[in-house]
């Protein structure tokens, strides 16, 4: 036997209670059916276990107190029991108070114990009774021994299998009723409606696309965004339609994949090709270092921005080329100075040599882009003057403080006798800093005398000997004269060191014998004028005879060949005899004389001008006549 009564309760309050209990998430509405939840009680008392069985056999289960309103309702509705109180559906299990219908433990918040309860008085008070119309602690609970006898308090469930849409809500019993507690995203009395989000909130991002799990845009549906290659999603990749009709996230944007910004290296250039955007996906940057710089920090001179937003290599830098400092060496007798201490590209070093040393090689060197110096260090070489030669006919004496024929060398030239210095204005040459002698190589030249000063004398000849060449120092000339002539002056001359001949050329002088005079008693008949070769014939007057040679001739030594004869008188001498003798003599000797002269003329043809050579005008008429008549 039971007693039933439907009892509707205000929905708002119930909702508040449920929320506080935390049993059910939320209730959007309450469905009220004609068959509600109802309470029933037994007319007999029984222990807790029997009460539970009785309730389950006849109704749904023991009452589980859900809220204060329910307690209030029950207190009003239930009669004061004759004995004991009402069993409710809570029992201690493993020491924990648990609602037997739902097997949920009693929460602290939902506790409704009477004062000083549960006291476990008398031990094993493992079941719960509720005071109804007791006058004290009405509606409160007391722990009680399960074997005690109490009235069973049952309920009949209002929820049916199809009370709420399966999977979208849960049916919750209320006092005399039930409601559908909709799961998130669902609403309606039976939770038959699903929350929908705005489709227009799903927009396709530029350079991207979106795909939604179904076309309904309803609760819990997903949309997934994606971006084109080279674009990176910014925002949430997926969005979900939430219970608040809002999408869980705003549409993302597709942003071009960006690589870190690159810098133009110092000492180089960067040239980028950006098909999509600066330093973005597929951008290519080429790095070229200026001359004198080399690429560093990157193995590649071309960087490519990849899909992950990373360059394929690190930022290249340009490093200035350095040349080896140890290649710069100070030359002997020199020095070097470099433009800066870095020995880097384009730095210069300048070499210098000490005075008197000449650089062989390059004066400057420069660090080139190939890390090499443009030239090797020069050497400092002693300034050399051209080699000098000891002249022919002279000597050279050099003083070389540094080296042979080198800077500051001094050479003295002395010519032998008969030679004079030529080709140089100085007999001492000095090797100057420029490697030149202050004058040209001196030579010794043989002294020459004037050839024209050697003249052939008339009636003479000259013969020269030239031990050193023509008419030069020590040349000797010897003069000689024709027969009948003698040298007047020096017969030899020599070319002296003063360029003068030792003597002037001589002349050839006709050899003259002493003049002869007619003796008083004789007659002198001479050819030519007492000069060389002239012949004189002596004759004596009648009564005289010649004593000595009748004929004498003028010899080379300008002397007569014999002593001059003289006429001596003898006693019987007669003038006629003398006259005849003379005439006969003239007759016979005239012929002899003519023959002799002719012979002489043939020998001295063209050399002898009898007339012009005549020194005296008073030639004997005889001689003249004889010659002319013969010729
Ligand atoms: Ca108790």
Coordinates of C-alpha atoms and ligand atoms in Angstrom, one line a residue:
X1 CA 0.0 0.0 0.0
X2 CA 1.4 3.4 -0.8
X3 CA 0.7 6.9 -1.0
X4 CA 1.6 9.0 -4.0
X5 CA 1.5 12.6 -4.8
X6 CA 3.0 14.7 -7.6
X7 CA 4.9 17.7 -6.4
X8 CA 6.1 20.3 -8.9
X9 CA 8.9 22.6 -7.8
X10 CA 10.1 25.9 -9.1
X11 CA 12.6 25.2 -11.8
X12 CA 15.0 28.0 -11.1
X13 CA 15.6 27.0 -7.5
X14 CA 16.0 23.4 -8.5
X15 CA 18.6 24.4 -11.0
X16 CA 20.5 26.4 -8.3
X17 CA 20.4 23.4 -6.0
X18 CA 21.6 21.0 -8.6
X19 CA 24.4 23.3 -9.5
X20 CA 25.4 23.4 -5.8
X21 CA 25.2 19.7 -5.5
X22 CA 27.4 19.3 -8.5
X23 CA 25.6 16.2 -9.5
X24 CA 24.5 17.5 -12.8
X25 CA 26.2 20.0 -15.0
X26 CA 23.4 22.2 -16.0
X27 CA 19.7 22.2 -16.7
X28 CA 18.4 24.3 -19.5
X29 CA 14.8 23.5 -19.1
X30 CA 12.6 21.2 -17.2
X31 CA 10.4 18.8 -19.0
X32 CA 7.2 18.2 -17.2
X33 CA 5.4 15.1 -18.0
X34 CA 2.1 13.8 -16.7
X35 CA 3.9 10.9 -15.1
X36 CA 6.2 12.6 -12.6
X37 CA 8.3 11.4 -9.9
X38 CA 6.2 10.2 -6.9
X39 CA 6.9 9.3 -3.2
X40 CA 5.7 6.3 -1.4
X41 CA 6.0 5.0 2.1
X42 CA 5.3 1.7 3.9
X43 CA 2.7 1.3 6.5
X44 CA 4.9 -1.2 8.4
X45 CA 8.4 -0.7 9.8
X46 CA 11.3 -2.8 8.7
X47 CA 15.0 -2.8 8.8
X48 CA 17.0 -0.8 6.3
X49 CA 17.7 -3.8 4.0
X50 CA 14.1 -4.9 3.9
X51 CA 13.1 -1.3 3.3
X52 CA 15.4 -1.1 0.3
X53 CA 14.1 -4.3 -1.1
X54 CA 10.5 -3.3 -0.6
X55 CA 11.1 0.0 -2.4
X56 CA 12.8 -1.7 -5.3
X57 CA 10.1 -4.3 -5.6
X58 CA 7.2 -1.9 -5.6
X59 CA 8.7 1.3 -6.8
X60 CA 11.9 2.4 -8.2
X61 CA 14.2 2.7 -5.1
X62 CA 14.7 4.3 -1.8
X63 CA 14.5 8.1 -1.7
X64 CA 17.8 9.9 -2.2
X65 CA 17.5 13.4 -0.8
X66 CA 18.4 15.8 -3.5
X67 CA 17.7 19.2 -2.0
X68 CA 16.2 21.2 0.8
X69 CA 13.0 21.8 -1.1
X70 CA 12.5 18.0 -1.4
X71 CA 13.1 17.7 2.4
X72 CA 10.6 20.4 3.0
X73 CA 8.1 18.7 0.7
X74 CA 8.6 15.4 2.3
X75 CA 8.2 16.9 5.8
X76 CA 4.9 18.4 4.8
X77 CA 3.7 15.4 2.8
X78 CA 4.7 12.5 5.1
X79 CA 2.7 11.7 8.2
X80 CA 4.4 11.4 11.6
X81 CA 5.3 7.7 11.7
X82 CA 3.9 5.6 14.5
X83 CA 7.2 4.2 15.4
X84 CA 10.7 5.3 14.4
X85 CA 11.4 7.4 11.3
X86 CA 11.9 7.0 7.6
X87 CA 14.8 5.1 6.1
X88 CA 16.5 7.0 3.3
X89 CA 18.8 5.6 0.6
X90 CA 22.2 6.3 2.2
X91 CA 24.4 3.8 3.9
X92 CA 27.9 3.7 5.2
X93 CA 30.1 1.7 2.8
X94 CA 33.7 1.1 3.8
X95 CA 33.3 3.9 6.3
X96 CA 32.0 6.4 3.7
X97 CA 28.4 7.7 3.5
X98 CA 27.1 6.7 0.1
X99 CA 23.9 7.2 -1.8
X100 CA 23.0 3.7 -2.7
X101 CA 20.9 4.6 -5.8
X102 CA 23.6 6.4 -7.6
X103 CA 26.5 4.9 -5.6
X104 CA 27.8 8.4 -5.1
X105 CA 29.3 9.5 -1.8
X106 CA 27.7 12.1 0.3
X107 CA 29.2 15.5 -0.3
X108 CA 30.0 17.7 2.5
X109 CA 27.8 20.4 1.1
X110 CA 24.8 18.1 0.9
X111 CA 25.1 16.9 4.5
X112 CA 22.0 17.5 6.5
X113 CA 22.7 15.8 9.8
X114 CA 20.8 16.4 12.9
X115 CA 22.8 18.1 15.7
X116 CA 25.5 15.9 17.1
X117 CA 25.0 13.4 14.4
X118 CA 26.2 11.1 13.0
X119 CA 27.4 9.9 16.4
X120 CA 27.5 6.2 15.6
X121 CA 25.8 5.8 18.9
X122 CA 25.8 2.2 20.0
X123 CA 28.1 1.3 17.1
X124 CA 27.3 0.0 13.7
X125 CA 24.9 2.9 13.0
X126 CA 25.6 2.4 9.3
X127 CA 22.2 3.4 7.9
X128 CA 20.5 6.8 7.8
X129 CA 17.0 7.7 8.9
X130 CA 15.3 11.1 8.5
X131 CA 13.3 12.8 11.2
X132 CA 9.9 13.8 10.0
X133 CA 7.5 15.7 12.3
X134 CA 9.6 14.9 15.3
X135 CA 9.5 18.4 16.6
X136 CA 13.2 18.7 16.7
X137 CA 15.7 18.5 13.8
X138 CA 12.8 17.9 11.4
X139 CA 14.1 16.8 8.0
X140 CA 17.5 16.2 9.5
X141 CA 19.4 12.9 9.4
X142 CA 20.5 10.5 12.0
X143 CA 22.8 7.5 11.6
X144 CA 21.1 4.5 12.8
X145 CA 21.7 0.8 13.1
X146 CA 20.6 -0.8 9.9
X147 CA 18.7 -3.5 11.8
X148 CA 16.4 -0.9 13.4
X149 CA 12.8 -0.8 12.3
X150 CA 11.7 2.2 10.4
X151 CA 9.3 3.1 7.7
X152 CA 10.5 2.6 4.1
X153 CA 10.5 5.8 2.0
X154 CA 10.5 5.1 -1.7
X155 CA 10.1 7.0 -5.0
X156 CA 9.0 6.1 -8.5
X157 CA 11.2 7.4 -11.2
X158 CA 9.7 9.7 -13.8
X159 CA 12.5 9.4 -16.3
X160 CA 12.0 7.0 -19.2
X161 CA 14.6 5.8 -21.7
X162 CA 13.5 8.3 -24.3
X163 CA 12.8 11.1 -21.9
X164 CA 15.9 12.9 -23.2
X165 CA 17.6 12.5 -26.6
X166 CA 20.2 9.9 -26.0
X167 CA 23.7 11.2 -26.0
X168 CA 22.6 14.8 -25.9
X169 CA 21.2 14.9 -22.3
X170 CA 20.6 13.1 -19.2
X171 CA 17.3 12.6 -17.5
X172 CA 17.2 13.9 -13.9
X173 CA 14.5 13.1 -11.5
X174 CA 12.9 15.9 -9.8
X175 CA 10.2 16.0 -7.2
X176 CA 7.2 14.5 -9.0
X177 CA 8.9 15.1 -12.3
X178 CA 12.1 14.8 -14.3
X179 CA 14.1 17.1 -16.4
X180 CA 16.6 16.7 -19.1
X181 CA 19.9 17.9 -18.2
X182 CA 21.4 18.6 -21.6
X183 CA 25.0 17.9 -22.3
X184 CA 27.1 20.7 -23.4
X185 CA 26.2 21.9 -26.8
X186 CA 22.6 20.7 -26.6
X187 CA 19.4 22.3 -25.5
X188 CA 15.7 21.9 -25.7
X189 CA 13.3 20.0 -23.3
X190 CA 14.6 16.7 -24.5
X191 CA 18.0 18.2 -25.4
X192 CA 16.9 17.7 -29.0
X193 CA 18.6 20.9 -30.2
X194 CA 22.3 21.2 -30.9
X195 CA 24.0 24.5 -30.5
X196 CA 25.2 26.0 -33.8
X197 CA 28.0 28.4 -34.5
X198 CA 28.0 31.0 -37.2
X199 CA 29.2 29.6 -40.4
X200 CA 30.2 33.1 -41.5
X201 CA 32.7 33.2 -38.7
X202 CA 34.7 30.6 -40.6
X203 CA 36.6 32.5 -43.2
X204 CA 39.2 31.2 -45.5
X205 CA 42.5 33.0 -44.8
X206 CA 44.4 34.5 -47.6
X207 CA 46.9 31.9 -48.9
X208 CA 45.1 29.3 -47.0
X209 CA 42.1 27.0 -46.9
X210 CA 39.7 25.7 -44.3
X211 CA 37.9 22.4 -44.0
X212 CA 35.2 21.7 -41.6
X213 CA 34.4 18.2 -40.2
X214 CA 30.7 18.5 -41.3
X215 CA 28.6 21.0 -43.0
X216 CA 26.4 21.7 -39.9
X217 CA 28.8 24.0 -38.1
X218 CA 27.2 22.6 -35.0
X219 CA 28.5 22.0 -31.5
X220 CA 31.8 20.1 -31.3
X221 CA 32.3 20.3 -35.1
X222 CA 35.8 21.2 -36.1
X223 CA 37.2 23.3 -38.7
X224 CA 40.8 22.9 -39.7
X225 CA 42.8 25.6 -41.4
X226 CA 45.8 25.1 -43.5
X227 CA 48.1 27.5 -45.4
X228 CA 49.7 27.3 -48.8
X229 CA 53.3 26.2 -49.1
X230 CA 55.5 28.9 -47.8
X231 CA 52.9 30.3 -45.5
X232 CA 52.8 29.7 -41.8
X233 CA 49.6 29.6 -39.8
X234 CA 49.3 32.4 -37.2
X235 CA 46.6 31.5 -34.8
X236 CA 44.9 28.3 -34.1
X237 CA 45.0 25.6 -36.7
X238 CA 41.7 24.2 -35.6
X239 CA 38.5 25.8 -34.2
X240 CA 35.7 24.1 -32.5
X241 CA 32.1 25.1 -32.2
X242 CA 31.6 25.5 -28.4
X243 CA 28.5 25.3 -26.4
X244 CA 28.3 29.1 -26.2
X245 CA 27.7 29.2 -30.0
X246 CA 31.1 30.6 -30.4
X247 CA 34.0 29.2 -32.2
X248 CA 36.8 28.3 -29.9
X249 CA 39.2 30.5 -31.8
X250 CA 39.1 33.1 -34.5
X251 CA 40.3 32.1 -38.0
X252 CA 44.0 32.2 -38.2
X253 CA 45.9 34.1 -40.8
X254 CA 48.4 32.6 -43.2
X255 CA 51.6 34.5 -43.0
X256 CA 54.4 34.2 -45.4
X257 CA 57.2 32.2 -43.9
X258 CA 59.8 34.7 -42.9
X259 CA 63.5 34.0 -42.5
X260 CA 65.6 36.1 -40.2
X261 CA 66.6 39.3 -41.8
X262 CA 70.1 39.2 -43.4
X263 CA 72.5 42.0 -43.4
X264 CA 74.7 43.3 -46.1
X265 CA 78.2 42.4 -45.0
X266 CA 80.8 45.0 -44.4
X267 CA 83.1 44.8 -47.4
X268 CA 80.6 43.1 -49.5
X269 CA 77.2 43.2 -51.2
X270 CA 74.0 41.3 -50.8
X271 CA 71.7 40.8 -53.6
X272 CA 68.3 39.2 -52.9
X273 CA 65.7 37.9 -55.1
X274 CA 62.4 37.8 -53.3
X275 CA 59.6 36.1 -55.3
X276 CA 57.2 36.4 -52.4
X277 CA 58.5 38.9 -50.0
X278 CA 61.7 40.3 -48.4
X279 CA 63.7 37.6 -46.6
X280 CA 60.7 35.2 -47.1
X281 CA 60.1 31.7 -48.3
X282 CA 62.0 31.2 -51.6
X283 CA 64.0 34.3 -51.2
X284 CA 67.5 33.9 -52.4
X285 CA 70.3 36.1 -51.3
X286 CA 73.7 36.2 -53.0
X287 CA 76.7 37.5 -51.2
X288 CA 79.6 38.9 -53.0
X289 CA 82.6 40.2 -51.1
X290 CA 84.4 43.2 -52.4
X291 CA 87.9 42.7 -53.8
X292 CA 90.2 42.1 -50.9
X293 CA 87.5 40.4 -48.8
X294 CA 86.7 36.8 -48.5
X295 CA 83.5 35.1 -47.4
X296 CA 83.4 33.9 -43.9
X297 CA 80.9 32.3 -41.5
X298 CA 79.0 30.5 -44.3
X299 CA 79.9 27.7 -46.6
X300 CA 77.8 29.1 -49.3
X301 CA 77.6 32.5 -51.0
X302 CA 74.0 32.0 -51.8
X303 CA 71.4 31.6 -49.0
X304 CA 68.0 30.2 -49.6
X305 CA 65.0 30.8 -47.3
X306 CA 63.5 27.4 -46.7
X307 CA 60.0 26.4 -45.8
X308 CA 60.8 26.2 -42.1
X309 CA 61.8 29.9 -42.1
X310 CA 65.4 29.1 -41.8
X311 CA 68.2 30.0 -44.2
X312 CA 70.2 27.0 -45.5
X313 CA 73.3 28.5 -44.0
X314 CA 74.4 31.2 -41.6
X315 CA 74.7 34.9 -42.4
X316 CA 77.9 35.3 -44.5
X317 CA 80.3 38.0 -43.6
X318 CA 83.2 39.4 -45.6
X319 CA 86.6 39.3 -44.0
X320 CA 89.4 41.4 -45.2
X321 CA 92.2 39.5 -46.7
X322 CA 95.4 39.4 -44.8
X323 CA 98.8 38.8 -46.2
X324 CA 101.6 37.2 -44.3
X325 CA 103.6 39.7 -42.2
X326 CA 106.6 37.3 -42.2
X327 CA 106.8 37.7 -46.0
X328 CA 107.9 41.3 -45.3
X329 CA 111.6 41.1 -44.6
X330 CA 114.0 43.9 -44.1
X331 CA 116.7 43.8 -46.8
X332 CA 120.3 44.0 -45.8
X333 CA 121.5 47.6 -46.0
X334 CA 117.8 48.7 -46.2
X335 CA 114.7 49.3 -44.3
X336 CA 111.0 48.7 -44.7
X337 CA 108.0 50.7 -43.5
X338 CA 104.4 49.5 -43.8
X339 CA 101.3 51.7 -44.0
X340 CA 99.6 50.0 -41.1
X341 CA 100.2 47.2 -38.8
X342 CA 97.4 45.1 -40.1
X343 CA 99.1 43.7 -43.2
X344 CA 95.6 43.5 -44.7
X345 CA 94.4 44.0 -48.2
X346 CA 95.6 47.1 -49.9
X347 CA 98.1 47.9 -47.2
X348 CA 101.4 49.0 -48.5
X349 CA 105.0 48.5 -47.5
X350 CA 107.8 50.6 -48.8
X351 CA 111.4 49.6 -48.9
X352 CA 114.4 51.9 -48.8
X353 CA 118.1 51.3 -49.2
X354 CA 120.9 52.9 -47.4
X355 CA 122.9 55.6 -49.2
X356 CA 125.0 54.0 -51.8
X357 CA 122.8 51.0 -52.2
X358 CA 120.4 50.6 -55.1
X359 CA 117.2 48.7 -54.8
X360 CA 116.8 45.7 -57.0
X361 CA 113.2 44.7 -57.1
X362 CA 110.1 46.6 -56.3
X363 CA 110.2 49.6 -54.0
X364 CA 106.7 49.0 -52.8
X365 CA 104.6 45.9 -52.3
X366 CA 100.9 45.7 -51.7
X367 CA 98.7 43.1 -50.1
X368 CA 96.6 41.8 -52.9
X369 CA 93.3 40.1 -52.9
X370 CA 94.9 36.7 -53.3
X371 CA 96.5 37.0 -49.9
X372 CA 99.9 37.5 -51.6
X373 CA 102.1 40.5 -51.6
X374 CA 102.3 42.0 -55.0
X375 CA 106.1 41.6 -55.1
X376 CA 108.8 40.0 -53.2
X377 CA 111.0 42.1 -50.9
X378 CA 113.8 43.8 -53.0
X379 CA 117.4 43.6 -52.2
X380 CA 119.7 46.5 -51.6
X381 CA 122.7 46.2 -53.9
X382 CA 125.7 48.3 -53.7
X383 CA 125.6 50.9 -56.3
X384 CA 127.8 49.7 -59.1
X385 CA 129.4 51.9 -61.6
X386 CA 130.4 50.5 -65.0
X387 CA 133.6 48.6 -64.9
X388 CA 136.6 50.7 -66.0
X389 CA 139.5 49.5 -67.9
X390 CA 143.1 50.2 -67.6
X391 CA 143.9 52.2 -70.7
X392 CA 146.4 51.1 -73.2
X393 CA 149.4 53.2 -72.6
X394 CA 148.4 54.0 -69.1
X395 CA 147.6 52.7 -65.7
X396 CA 144.5 52.8 -63.5
X397 CA 144.7 52.8 -59.8
X398 CA 141.4 52.4 -57.9
X399 CA 140.4 52.9 -54.3
X400 CA 137.3 51.0 -53.4
X401 CA 135.9 51.7 -49.9
X402 CA 132.8 49.6 -50.5
X403 CA 133.4 47.4 -53.4
X404 CA 135.1 47.2 -56.8
X405 CA 133.8 49.9 -59.1
X406 CA 131.1 50.7 -56.5
X407 CA 129.7 53.7 -54.9
X408 CA 132.6 55.9 -53.6
X409 CA 135.2 54.1 -55.6
X410 CA 137.8 56.4 -57.0
X411 CA 140.0 55.6 -59.9
X412 CA 143.1 57.5 -61.0
X413 CA 144.4 57.3 -64.5
X414 CA 147.9 58.0 -65.4
X415 CA 149.1 57.8 -69.0
X416 CA 152.6 56.5 -69.9
X417 CA 155.0 58.9 -71.5
X418 CA 154.1 59.6 -75.0
X419 CA 150.4 59.3 -74.2
X420 CA 147.9 61.8 -73.3
X421 CA 144.6 61.4 -71.5
X422 CA 141.6 61.4 -73.8
X423 CA 137.8 61.0 -73.6
X424 CA 137.7 62.4 -70.1
X425 CA 138.2 65.8 -68.7
X426 CA 139.5 64.4 -65.4
X427 CA 142.2 61.9 -64.6
X428 CA 140.3 60.9 -61.5
X429 CA 136.9 59.3 -61.7
X430 CA 134.5 59.0 -58.9
X431 CA 131.6 56.5 -58.7
X432 CA 128.6 58.5 -57.7
X433 CA 125.3 57.6 -56.0
X434 CA 123.6 57.1 -59.2
X435 CA 126.0 54.5 -60.4
X436 CA 127.7 56.7 -62.8
X437 CA 131.2 57.9 -63.0
X438 CA 131.6 61.6 -62.9
X439 CA 133.3 61.4 -66.3
X440 CA 133.7 58.9 -69.1
X441 CA 136.3 56.2 -69.2
X442 CA 139.7 57.9 -69.8
X443 CA 141.9 56.5 -72.4
X444 CA 145.5 57.2 -73.2
X445 CA 146.2 58.3 -76.7
X446 CA 149.5 58.1 -78.3
X447 CA 150.9 61.6 -78.9
X448 CA 151.0 62.6 -82.5
X449 CA 153.2 65.0 -84.2
X450 CA 152.2 66.9 -87.3
X451 CA 153.1 64.8 -90.4
X452 CA 153.0 68.0 -92.5
X453 CA 155.9 69.2 -90.5
X454 CA 158.0 66.5 -92.2
X455 CA 158.8 67.9 -95.6
X456 CA 161.1 66.4 -98.1
X457 CA 163.9 68.7 -98.7
X458 CA 164.8 69.7 -102.2
X459 CA 167.4 67.4 -103.6
X460 CA 166.7 65.2 -100.7
X461 CA 164.5 62.5 -99.3
X462 CA 163.1 61.4 -96.0
X463 CA 162.4 58.0 -94.5
X464 CA 160.4 57.6 -91.4
X465 CA 159.9 54.7 -89.0
X466 CA 156.8 54.5 -86.8
X467 CA 157.1 52.2 -83.9
X468 CA 153.7 53.5 -82.5
X469 CA 151.9 54.2 -85.7
X470 CA 152.2 57.0 -88.1
X471 CA 153.9 60.1 -87.0
X472 CA 153.2 59.4 -83.4
X473 CA 155.3 59.5 -80.3
X474 CA 158.8 58.1 -81.0
X475 CA 158.3 58.1 -84.7
X476 CA 161.7 58.9 -86.3
X477 CA 162.4 60.4 -89.6
X478 CA 165.8 60.4 -91.3
X479 CA 166.6 62.9 -94.0
X480 CA 169.1 62.3 -96.8
X481 CA 170.2 64.3 -99.7
X482 CA 171.0 63.5 -103.3
X483 CA 174.5 63.0 -104.4
X484 CA 176.2 66.3 -104.5
X485 CA 174.2 67.7 -101.8
X486 CA 174.7 67.6 -98.1
X487 CA 172.2 67.8 -95.2
X488 CA 172.0 71.1 -93.6
X489 CA 170.4 70.8 -90.2
X490 CA 169.5 67.7 -88.3
X491 CA 169.4 64.6 -90.4
X492 CA 167.0 63.0 -88.0
X493 CA 163.9 64.2 -86.1
X494 CA 161.8 62.5 -83.5
X495 CA 158.2 62.9 -82.4
X496 CA 158.4 64.0 -78.8
X497 CA 155.9 63.9 -76.0
X498 CA 155.2 67.5 -76.5
X499 CA 153.7 66.7 -79.9
X500 CA 156.6 68.5 -81.5
X501 CA 159.3 67.1 -83.7
X502 CA 162.6 67.3 -82.1
X503 CA 164.0 69.3 -84.9
X504 CA 162.9 71.0 -88.1
X505 CA 163.6 69.2 -91.4
X506 CA 167.0 70.0 -92.9
X507 CA 167.7 71.3 -96.3
X508 CA 169.9 69.8 -98.9
X509 CA 172.7 72.1 -99.9
X510 CA 174.8 71.8 -103.0
X511 CA 178.3 70.6 -102.1
X512 CA 180.7 73.4 -103.0
X513 CA 184.4 72.9 -103.2
X514 CA 186.6 75.9 -102.6
X515 CA 186.8 78.3 -105.5
X516 CA 189.8 78.0 -107.7
X517 CA 191.6 80.9 -109.3
X518 CA 193.5 81.1 -112.6
X519 CA 197.2 80.9 -111.9
X520 CA 199.3 83.6 -113.3
X521 CA 201.0 81.2 -115.6
X522 CA 198.3 78.8 -116.3
X523 CA 194.8 78.4 -117.5
X524 CA 192.0 76.9 -115.5
X525 CA 189.2 75.4 -117.3
X526 CA 186.4 74.1 -115.1
X527 CA 183.0 72.6 -115.7
X528 CA 180.3 74.0 -113.5
X529 CA 180.9 76.3 -110.6
X530 CA 183.2 74.5 -108.3
X531 CA 180.3 72.4 -107.0
X532 CA 180.2 68.7 -106.4
X533 CA 181.4 66.9 -109.6
X534 CA 182.8 69.9 -111.3
X535 CA 186.1 69.2 -113.0
X536 CA 188.9 71.5 -113.6
X537 CA 191.6 71.1 -116.1
X538 CA 194.8 73.0 -115.6
X539 CA 197.1 74.0 -118.3
X540 CA 200.2 76.1 -118.2
X541 CA 201.5 78.9 -120.4
X542 CA 204.3 78.2 -122.8
X543 CA 207.5 77.8 -121.0
X544 CA 205.7 76.4 -118.0
X545 CA 204.8 72.9 -117.3
X546 CA 202.2 71.7 -114.9
X547 CA 203.2 70.3 -111.7
X548 CA 200.6 68.1 -110.1
X549 CA 197.4 66.7 -111.5
X550 CA 196.1 68.4 -114.6
X551 CA 192.6 67.5 -113.7
X552 CA 190.9 67.6 -110.3
X553 CA 187.3 67.2 -109.4
X554 CA 185.1 68.4 -106.6
X555 CA 184.3 65.5 -104.3
X556 CA 181.5 64.7 -101.9
X557 CA 183.4 66.0 -99.0
X558 CA 183.4 69.4 -100.7
X559 CA 187.1 69.0 -101.3
X560 CA 189.0 68.8 -104.5
X561 CA 190.1 65.4 -105.4
X562 CA 193.7 66.4 -105.5
X563 CA 195.8 69.3 -104.6
X564 CA 195.6 72.2 -106.9
X565 CA 198.5 71.9 -109.5
X566 CA 200.7 74.8 -110.4
X567 CA 202.7 75.8 -113.4
X568 CA 206.5 75.9 -113.2
X569 CA 208.5 77.7 -115.8
X570 CA 211.2 75.8 -117.6
X571 CA 214.0 77.5 -119.4
X572 CA 213.3 77.0 -123.1
X573 CA 209.7 77.8 -122.9
X574 CA 208.2 79.7 -125.6
X575 CA 205.1 81.7 -125.8
X576 CA 204.2 80.1 -129.2
X577 CA 204.8 76.8 -127.8
X578 CA 202.5 77.6 -125.0
X579 CA 200.0 79.0 -127.5
X580 CA 200.3 76.0 -129.6
X581 CA 200.1 73.8 -126.7
X582 CA 197.1 75.5 -125.5
X583 CA 195.5 75.4 -128.9
X584 CA 196.3 71.8 -129.3
X585 CA 195.1 71.2 -125.8
X586 CA 192.0 73.1 -126.5
X587 CA 191.6 71.1 -129.7
X588 CA 192.0 67.8 -128.2
X589 CA 191.0 68.5 -124.7
X590 CA 187.9 70.3 -125.9
X591 CA 186.6 67.1 -127.4
X592 CA 187.5 65.1 -124.3
X593 CA 185.7 67.6 -122.1
X594 CA 182.6 67.6 -124.2
X595 CA 182.4 63.8 -123.9
X596 CA 182.8 63.9 -120.2
X597 CA 180.1 66.5 -119.8
X598 CA 177.7 64.6 -121.9
X599 CA 178.2 61.5 -119.8
X600 CA 177.6 63.6 -116.7
X601 CA 174.4 65.1 -118.1
X602 CA 173.0 61.7 -118.8
X603 CA 173.5 60.6 -115.3
X604 CA 172.0 63.6 -113.7
X605 CA 169.2 64.2 -116.2
X606 CA 166.5 66.5 -114.8
X607 CA 168.3 67.0 -111.6
X608 CA 170.8 69.3 -112.8
X609 CA 170.2 72.7 -114.3
X610 CA 173.5 73.9 -115.2
X611 CA 172.3 77.4 -115.8
X612 CA 170.1 77.9 -112.8
X613 CA 172.6 76.3 -110.5
X614 CA 175.1 78.7 -111.5
X615 CA 176.1 80.7 -108.5
X616 CA 178.3 83.0 -110.3
X617 CA 177.8 85.0 -113.4
X618 CA 181.3 85.0 -114.4
X619 CA 181.5 81.5 -115.7
X620 CA 184.2 80.9 -118.0
X621 CA 183.1 81.5 -121.5
X622 CA 184.9 78.5 -122.6
X623 CA 182.8 76.2 -120.5
X624 CA 179.7 77.8 -121.7
X625 CA 180.6 77.6 -125.2
X626 CA 181.8 74.1 -124.9
X627 CA 178.5 73.0 -123.4
X628 CA 176.3 74.8 -125.8
X629 CA 178.3 73.6 -128.8
X630 CA 178.1 70.1 -127.6
X631 CA 174.5 70.1 -126.8
Ligands
LIG1 CA1 22.7 8.3 15.6

